[in-house]
């Protein structure tokens, strides 16, 4: 089977022609109408973006290139990236090629570590991670070629080069941050025999085969979630100005660092640990019900529950729960996570605000990381970021491949809204 780049080279001309012909023939078709409530409500449900890497039907959850995510749990990150980019699962030779691509590009420049060392000791791990990505911007092949006068048809190739370079380095950077920030000792050298996710686990300093499996699962489950979520959309918007992938991925990661998005996994485990501390272990149903109500009554959200798009139990949560059932069924933190699932959807339904009372991806992942000894939950969003970079990179390559324009929706003033209503 062709390597990733060879396959994209074969696919892209037809994809571009197909889109061009569709826009020419049907350019005036209405795709979505927008209400005033949607404009003030975070554009929820407005169809205004293209993302071919994955789709999130509210009643099904994440589908990556036609594959429900539950079917992809045993795949390697290398396979997931090939699938996200091309829509095809790679064969053995193409997987080996992906592994080799990542290995040959993996060396992190020394100045990255100097930049990280210079940050304040209490810098958040996400700020460290995003800074490291941005610090490497000078490596951008896209920027270099663009400055020298690159043709538009070559944008995707230079973008892919940057994305492969960047993805190859993220596990070592993220693992280095883990060890540096949390006093785990010297950085651990990469093991070229391992796949991308298992190598990340190894460089963090956790060599159990079960943890490597968890990391493989984690990396695939968090990789992509269509185009409108804050991280993907921010990355996409920045890249639409032809800012190179280092700028764009760093921007997307900054969005992921928000507590309503990727930071929810840190907040979620914090909430579970508060439950454990308060009740000295797994609480009774009534205790947990009251605790959830206390959270809501104090004006906070129950982290890990609700979703802007989904209206079911997130299949990514279900996949983590199935993993936990095998790996740590008797662990009290995992048991609290299971009990929260029995109680919180009912509480949120009674509360009557959240449109989706069900758990999202963040509700279970932290309990598993904690079980395997990753107890520093401030770090969890970095793991999410390493994984989400796979999807953001694939989306960048696609956008540059079909020649997307700079993003520039129209904003209006509140006065315009009022005048429009009066009319
Ligand atoms: N606890 C309490 N209230 C919640 C809630 C929750 N888990 N989920 C939603 N609500 C509230 C909203 O805050 C909102 O209240 P206001 O009207 O007072 O503003 C109301 O219910 C309606 O919100 P919604 O339309 O159902 O949800 P949104 O699309 O606005 O927001 C969120 C989606 C994910 C941000 C939201 O459900 C939330 O804050 N959940 C908790 C945080 C969380 O788990 N985030 C991670 C989401 C997954 C992800 O992106 N991971 O990276």
Coordinates of C-alpha atoms and ligand atoms in Angstrom, one line a residue:
X1 CA 0.0 0.0 0.0
X2 CA 1.2 3.6 -0.7
X3 CA 2.8 5.7 2.0
X4 CA 0.8 8.5 3.5
X5 CA 2.2 11.1 1.2
X6 CA 2.0 8.9 -2.0
X7 CA -1.7 8.2 -1.2
X8 CA -2.5 11.8 -0.6
X9 CA -0.8 12.7 -3.9
X10 CA -3.1 10.2 -5.6
X11 CA -6.3 11.4 -3.9
X12 CA -6.0 15.2 -3.7
X13 CA -6.5 16.1 -7.4
X14 CA -9.8 14.3 -7.6
X15 CA -10.9 15.6 -4.3
X16 CA -10.2 19.2 -5.4
X17 CA -12.0 18.7 -8.7
X18 CA -15.0 17.2 -6.9
X19 CA -15.3 20.1 -4.5
X20 CA -14.7 22.7 -7.2
X21 CA -17.4 21.2 -9.4
X22 CA -19.9 21.0 -6.5
X23 CA -19.3 24.6 -5.6
X24 CA -19.7 25.7 -9.2
X25 CA -22.9 23.7 -9.7
X26 CA -24.6 24.2 -6.3
X27 CA -22.8 27.3 -4.8
X28 CA -26.1 29.0 -4.1
X29 CA -27.7 26.1 -2.1
X30 CA -28.6 27.1 1.5
X31 CA -26.8 24.9 4.0
X32 CA -27.9 26.4 7.3
X33 CA -30.1 29.2 8.6
X34 CA -28.9 31.1 11.7
X35 CA -31.2 32.4 14.4
X36 CA -30.4 35.3 16.7
X37 CA -30.2 32.8 19.6
X38 CA -27.5 30.9 17.8
X39 CA -25.5 34.0 17.1
X40 CA -25.6 34.8 20.9
X41 CA -25.3 31.2 21.8
X42 CA -21.8 30.2 20.5
X43 CA -23.1 29.4 17.0
X44 CA -24.3 26.0 18.3
X45 CA -25.6 23.9 15.4
X46 CA -24.7 26.4 12.6
X47 CA -23.3 24.5 9.7
X48 CA -20.5 26.7 8.4
X49 CA -17.4 24.6 8.3
X50 CA -16.1 21.7 6.3
X51 CA -14.3 18.8 8.1
X52 CA -13.9 15.5 6.3
X53 CA -11.7 13.8 8.9
X54 CA -14.6 13.0 11.2
X55 CA -18.2 13.6 12.0
X56 CA -20.2 13.7 15.3
X57 CA -23.9 12.9 14.8
X58 CA -25.5 13.8 18.1
X59 CA -27.2 10.4 18.6
X60 CA -24.1 8.4 17.6
X61 CA -20.9 10.2 18.6
X62 CA -17.6 10.3 16.9
X63 CA -17.2 8.6 13.5
X64 CA -13.8 8.8 12.0
X65 CA -13.9 8.5 8.2
X66 CA -16.9 6.2 8.4
X67 CA -15.7 4.1 11.3
X68 CA -17.5 4.5 14.7
X69 CA -14.8 5.3 17.2
X70 CA -15.7 2.2 19.2
X71 CA -14.3 0.1 16.3
X72 CA -11.0 1.9 16.4
X73 CA -10.0 1.3 20.0
X74 CA -7.3 -1.2 19.2
X75 CA -5.7 0.8 16.5
X76 CA -2.3 2.5 16.7
X77 CA -2.0 6.3 16.5
X78 CA 0.0 5.8 13.3
X79 CA -3.1 4.0 11.8
X80 CA -5.4 6.7 13.1
X81 CA -3.4 9.5 11.5
X82 CA -3.3 7.7 8.1
X83 CA -7.0 7.1 8.4
X84 CA -7.8 10.7 9.3
X85 CA -5.8 12.0 6.4
X86 CA -6.8 9.5 3.6
X87 CA -10.0 7.8 4.8
X88 CA -8.3 4.4 4.6
X89 CA -6.7 2.2 7.2
X90 CA -3.1 1.5 6.3
X91 CA -1.7 -2.0 5.7
X92 CA 1.3 -3.4 7.5
X93 CA 3.8 -1.7 5.2
X94 CA 2.2 1.7 5.4
X95 CA 2.0 1.4 9.2
X96 CA 5.8 0.6 9.3
X97 CA 6.4 3.6 7.0
X98 CA 4.4 5.9 9.4
X99 CA 6.4 4.6 12.3
X100 CA 9.6 5.2 10.5
X101 CA 8.5 8.8 9.5
X102 CA 7.8 9.6 13.2
X103 CA 11.1 8.1 14.3
X104 CA 13.3 9.9 11.9
X105 CA 11.7 13.2 12.8
X106 CA 11.5 12.7 16.5
X107 CA 14.6 14.6 17.8
X108 CA 13.5 17.6 19.8
X109 CA 15.7 20.7 19.3
X110 CA 17.8 21.5 22.5
X111 CA 16.5 25.1 22.6
X112 CA 13.0 23.7 23.4
X113 CA 14.2 22.4 26.7
X114 CA 16.0 25.6 27.4
X115 CA 12.7 27.5 26.8
X116 CA 10.8 25.2 29.1
X117 CA 13.5 25.4 31.8
X118 CA 13.2 29.2 31.7
X119 CA 9.4 29.2 32.4
X120 CA 8.3 29.8 36.0
X121 CA 8.1 26.6 38.1
X122 CA 4.4 27.0 38.6
X123 CA 3.6 27.4 34.8
X124 CA 0.7 25.1 33.9
X125 CA 1.8 22.0 31.9
X126 CA -0.5 23.1 29.1
X127 CA 1.2 26.5 28.9
X128 CA 4.6 24.7 28.8
X129 CA 3.3 22.4 26.1
X130 CA 1.9 25.1 23.9
X131 CA 5.0 27.3 24.4
X132 CA 7.2 24.4 23.3
X133 CA 5.1 24.0 20.1
X134 CA 5.3 27.7 19.3
X135 CA 9.0 27.9 20.1
X136 CA 9.6 25.4 17.3
X137 CA 7.9 27.7 14.7
X138 CA 11.3 28.5 13.2
X139 CA 11.5 24.9 12.0
X140 CA 8.5 25.4 9.7
X141 CA 9.0 24.2 6.2
X142 CA 5.7 25.8 5.2
X143 CA 6.8 29.2 6.2
X144 CA 10.2 28.8 4.6
X145 CA 8.8 27.6 1.3
X146 CA 6.0 30.2 1.4
X147 CA 8.6 33.0 1.9
X148 CA 10.5 31.7 -1.1
X149 CA 7.4 31.6 -3.2
X150 CA 5.6 28.3 -3.0
X151 CA 2.8 27.5 -5.4
X152 CA -0.7 27.0 -3.9
X153 CA -0.8 23.3 -5.1
X154 CA 2.2 22.6 -2.9
X155 CA 0.7 24.0 0.4
X156 CA -0.6 20.7 1.5
X157 CA 2.7 19.0 1.1
X158 CA 4.6 21.5 3.1
X159 CA 1.8 21.4 5.7
X160 CA 2.1 17.6 5.9
X161 CA 5.9 17.9 6.3
X162 CA 5.4 20.3 9.2
X163 CA 2.7 18.2 10.8
X164 CA 4.8 15.0 10.6
X165 CA 7.8 16.9 12.1
X166 CA 5.6 18.2 14.9
X167 CA 3.7 15.1 15.7
X168 CA 6.9 13.1 15.8
X169 CA 8.2 15.4 18.5
X170 CA 5.1 15.8 20.7
X171 CA 5.5 12.5 22.7
X172 CA 9.0 13.4 23.8
X173 CA 8.1 17.0 24.5
X174 CA 5.0 16.0 26.5
X175 CA 6.8 13.3 28.4
X176 CA 9.7 15.6 29.1
X177 CA 7.3 18.2 30.5
X178 CA 5.8 15.5 32.8
X179 CA 9.2 14.5 34.2
X180 CA 10.4 18.1 34.5
X181 CA 7.3 19.6 36.0
X182 CA 6.6 16.9 38.5
X183 CA 10.2 16.1 39.7
X184 CA 10.3 12.6 38.1
X185 CA 14.0 12.7 37.4
X186 CA 15.9 12.9 34.1
X187 CA 14.2 12.6 30.7
X188 CA 13.9 9.1 29.4
X189 CA 15.3 8.5 25.9
X190 CA 12.8 7.3 23.3
X191 CA 12.7 3.6 22.4
X192 CA 12.6 3.3 18.6
X193 CA 11.1 -0.2 18.8
X194 CA 7.9 1.2 20.2
X195 CA 4.9 2.8 18.4
X196 CA 4.2 6.4 19.0
X197 CA 1.7 6.1 21.9
X198 CA 3.6 3.3 23.7
X199 CA 6.8 5.3 23.3
X200 CA 5.1 8.3 24.9
X201 CA 4.1 6.0 27.9
X202 CA 7.7 4.8 28.1
X203 CA 9.2 8.3 28.1
X204 CA 6.8 9.3 30.9
X205 CA 8.5 6.6 32.9
X206 CA 5.5 4.1 33.0
X207 CA 6.5 0.9 31.3
X208 CA 3.5 -1.4 32.1
X209 CA 2.0 -3.0 29.0
X210 CA -1.5 -2.2 30.3
X211 CA -0.6 1.5 30.5
X212 CA 0.8 1.3 26.9
X213 CA -2.6 -0.1 25.9
X214 CA -4.4 2.7 27.7
X215 CA -2.2 5.3 26.0
X216 CA -2.9 3.7 22.6
X217 CA -6.7 3.8 23.3
X218 CA -6.4 7.3 24.7
X219 CA -4.6 8.7 21.7
X220 CA -7.2 7.3 19.2
X221 CA -10.2 8.3 21.3
X222 CA -9.2 12.0 21.7
X223 CA -7.7 12.4 18.2
X224 CA -10.5 14.2 16.4
X225 CA -14.1 15.4 17.0
X226 CA -15.1 17.1 13.8
X227 CA -14.3 20.7 13.0
X228 CA -16.4 23.0 15.2
X229 CA -15.0 22.3 18.7
X230 CA -12.8 25.0 20.1
X231 CA -9.4 23.4 19.5
X232 CA -10.1 22.2 16.0
X233 CA -11.9 25.4 15.0
X234 CA -9.2 27.7 16.4
X235 CA -6.5 25.7 14.7
X236 CA -8.3 25.8 11.5
X237 CA -9.1 29.5 11.7
X238 CA -5.5 30.5 12.4
X239 CA -4.2 28.2 9.6
X240 CA -6.7 29.8 7.2
X241 CA -4.6 32.9 7.3
X242 CA -1.7 30.6 6.1
X243 CA -0.1 30.8 9.5
X244 CA 2.0 27.7 9.5
X245 CA 1.1 24.5 11.5
X246 CA 3.3 25.5 14.5
X247 CA 1.2 28.7 15.0
X248 CA -2.0 26.9 14.2
X249 CA -1.6 23.8 16.4
X250 CA -0.3 26.0 19.3
X251 CA -3.4 28.1 18.9
X252 CA -5.7 25.1 18.9
X253 CA -4.0 23.8 22.0
X254 CA -4.5 27.1 23.8
X255 CA -8.2 26.6 23.2
X256 CA -8.0 23.0 24.5
X257 CA -6.6 24.4 27.7
X258 CA -10.0 25.9 28.7
X259 CA -12.0 24.3 31.5
X260 CA -15.1 23.9 29.3
X261 CA -13.1 22.0 26.7
X262 CA -9.9 19.9 27.3
X263 CA -9.2 21.1 30.8
X264 CA -12.5 19.4 31.9
X265 CA -10.6 16.1 32.4
X266 CA -8.4 17.7 35.0
X267 CA -11.5 19.3 36.6
X268 CA -13.3 16.1 36.4
X269 CA -10.8 14.0 38.4
X270 CA -10.6 16.9 40.9
X271 CA -14.3 16.6 41.4
X272 CA -14.1 12.8 41.8
X273 CA -11.3 13.1 44.3
X274 CA -13.3 15.7 46.3
X275 CA -16.1 13.1 46.5
X276 CA -13.7 10.4 47.7
X277 CA -12.1 12.7 50.3
X278 CA -15.5 13.9 51.6
X279 CA -17.0 10.5 52.0
X280 CA -13.9 8.5 52.7
X281 CA -14.4 6.3 49.6
X282 CA -17.3 5.4 47.4
X283 CA -20.3 7.4 48.6
X284 CA -23.9 6.2 48.9
X285 CA -26.4 7.2 46.1
X286 CA -27.9 9.8 48.3
X287 CA -24.6 11.3 49.3
X288 CA -23.5 11.6 45.7
X289 CA -26.9 13.0 44.7
X290 CA -26.5 15.7 47.3
X291 CA -22.9 16.4 46.3
X292 CA -23.9 16.9 42.7
X293 CA -26.7 19.2 43.8
X294 CA -24.3 21.2 46.0
X295 CA -22.0 21.6 42.9
X296 CA -24.9 22.9 40.8
X297 CA -26.3 25.1 43.6
X298 CA -22.9 26.8 44.0
X299 CA -23.1 27.8 40.4
X300 CA -20.6 25.3 39.0
X301 CA -20.9 22.7 36.3
X302 CA -20.4 19.0 36.9
X303 CA -17.3 18.4 34.9
X304 CA -17.3 15.5 32.4
X305 CA -21.0 15.8 31.8
X306 CA -22.9 17.5 29.0
X307 CA -21.8 18.2 25.5
X308 CA -22.4 20.9 22.9
X309 CA -23.2 18.4 20.2
X310 CA -23.8 14.9 21.7
X311 CA -27.1 13.8 23.1
X312 CA -26.1 10.3 24.3
X313 CA -23.4 8.7 26.5
X314 CA -20.2 9.6 24.6
X315 CA -18.9 6.4 23.0
X316 CA -15.4 7.5 24.0
X317 CA -16.6 7.4 27.7
X318 CA -18.0 4.0 27.1
X319 CA -14.7 2.8 25.6
X320 CA -12.8 4.0 28.6
X321 CA -15.3 2.5 31.0
X322 CA -14.9 -0.9 29.3
X323 CA -11.2 -0.6 29.6
X324 CA -11.5 0.2 33.3
X325 CA -13.9 -2.7 33.9
X326 CA -11.0 -5.0 32.8
X327 CA -8.0 -3.1 34.2
X328 CA -9.2 -1.8 37.6
X329 CA -12.8 -2.8 38.5
X330 CA -12.1 -2.7 42.2
X331 CA -10.3 0.6 42.3
X332 CA -12.4 3.0 44.4
X333 CA -11.9 6.0 42.1
X334 CA -13.1 4.0 39.1
X335 CA -16.0 2.8 41.2
X336 CA -16.9 6.4 42.0
X337 CA -16.8 7.2 38.3
X338 CA -19.2 4.3 37.7
X339 CA -21.5 5.5 40.4
X340 CA -21.5 9.1 39.1
X341 CA -22.9 7.7 35.9
X342 CA -25.8 6.2 37.8
X343 CA -26.6 9.4 39.6
X344 CA -25.5 12.6 37.8
X345 CA -27.6 12.2 34.6
X346 CA -30.7 12.0 36.8
X347 CA -29.6 15.1 38.7
X348 CA -28.8 17.1 35.6
X349 CA -32.1 16.1 34.1
X350 CA -34.0 17.3 37.2
X351 CA -31.9 20.4 37.2
X352 CA -33.3 21.0 33.7
X353 CA -30.6 23.1 32.1
X354 CA -28.0 20.8 30.4
X355 CA -29.3 19.7 27.0
X356 CA -27.2 16.6 27.3
X357 CA -27.1 15.0 30.8
X358 CA -24.8 12.2 29.7
X359 CA -21.0 11.8 30.3
X360 CA -18.5 13.0 27.8
X361 CA -15.0 11.7 27.1
X362 CA -13.5 13.5 30.1
X363 CA -15.7 11.7 32.7
X364 CA -13.7 8.4 32.9
X365 CA -10.2 9.0 31.4
X366 CA -8.7 10.6 34.5
X367 CA -9.6 7.7 36.8
X368 CA -7.7 5.3 34.6
X369 CA -4.6 7.6 34.4
X370 CA -4.8 7.9 38.2
X371 CA -4.9 4.2 38.6
X372 CA -1.7 3.7 36.6
X373 CA 0.1 6.3 38.7
X374 CA -0.4 9.5 36.7
X375 CA -1.7 11.3 39.7
X376 CA -0.8 14.8 38.6
X377 CA -4.2 15.7 37.1
X378 CA -2.9 19.2 36.0
X379 CA -1.1 17.2 33.4
X380 CA -4.1 15.4 31.9
X381 CA -4.9 18.0 29.2
X382 CA -1.4 17.7 27.8
X383 CA -2.2 14.0 27.1
X384 CA -5.4 15.2 25.4
X385 CA -3.4 17.8 23.4
X386 CA -0.8 15.2 22.1
X387 CA -3.7 13.2 20.8
X388 CA -5.8 16.1 19.5
X389 CA -2.8 17.2 17.5
X390 CA -3.4 14.1 15.3
X391 CA -6.8 15.4 14.3
X392 CA -5.8 19.0 14.0
X393 CA -2.9 18.1 11.8
X394 CA -5.1 15.9 9.5
X395 CA -7.6 18.8 9.3
X396 CA -4.9 21.3 8.3
X397 CA -3.6 19.0 5.6
X398 CA -7.1 18.6 4.2
X399 CA -7.9 22.3 4.2
X400 CA -4.7 23.2 2.4
X401 CA -5.3 20.3 0.0
X402 CA -8.6 21.6 -1.3
X403 CA -7.5 25.2 -1.1
X404 CA -9.8 26.6 1.5
X405 CA -10.1 30.4 1.8
X406 CA -9.2 32.6 4.7
X407 CA -12.0 32.4 7.3
X408 CA -13.9 35.7 7.6
X409 CA -17.5 35.4 8.8
X410 CA -19.4 38.6 9.2
X411 CA -20.1 40.0 12.7
X412 CA -22.9 42.4 13.4
X413 CA -23.5 44.8 16.3
X414 CA -26.2 44.4 18.9
X415 CA -27.7 47.6 17.6
X416 CA -27.9 45.9 14.1
X417 CA -29.7 43.0 15.7
X418 CA -32.2 45.3 17.4
X419 CA -32.8 47.3 14.2
X420 CA -33.2 44.1 12.3
X421 CA -35.8 42.9 14.8
X422 CA -37.7 46.2 14.6
X423 CA -37.9 45.8 10.8
Ligands
LIG1 N1 -23.2 20.8 34.8 C1 -24.0 21.9 35.1 N2 -24.6 22.7 34.1 C2 -24.4 22.3 32.8 C3 -23.7 21.2 32.5 C4 -23.1 20.4 33.5 N3 -22.3 19.4 33.2 N4 -23.7 21.1 31.1 C5 -24.4 22.1 30.7 N5 -24.9 22.8 31.7 C6 -25.6 24.1 31.7 C7 -24.8 25.1 30.9 O1 -23.8 25.7 31.7 C8 -25.9 26.1 30.4 O2 -26.2 26.9 31.5 P1 -26.6 28.5 31.3 O3 -27.8 28.4 30.5 O4 -26.8 29.0 32.7 O5 -25.4 29.1 30.6 C9 -27.1 25.1 30.2 O6 -26.8 23.9 30.9 C10 -27.3 24.8 28.7 O7 -26.0 24.3 28.2 P2 -26.0 23.2 27.0 O8 -26.6 23.9 25.8 O9 -26.5 21.9 27.4 O10 -24.4 23.0 26.9 P3 -23.4 23.9 26.1 O11 -23.4 23.5 24.7 O12 -23.6 25.4 26.3 O13 -22.0 23.6 26.8 C11 -20.4 22.1 27.7 C12 -21.4 22.3 26.6 C13 -19.6 20.8 27.4 C14 -19.5 23.3 27.8 C15 -21.2 22.0 29.0 O14 -22.0 20.8 29.0 C16 -20.3 21.9 30.3 O15 -19.9 22.9 30.8 N6 -20.0 20.7 30.8 C17 -19.1 20.5 31.9 C18 -17.7 20.7 31.4 C19 -17.2 19.6 30.5 O16 -17.3 18.5 30.8 N7 -16.6 20.0 29.4 C20 -16.0 19.0 28.5 C21 -16.8 18.8 27.2 C22 -16.1 17.8 26.3 C23 -14.9 18.4 25.7 O17 -14.9 19.3 24.9 N8 -13.8 17.9 26.1 O18 -12.7 18.5 25.7

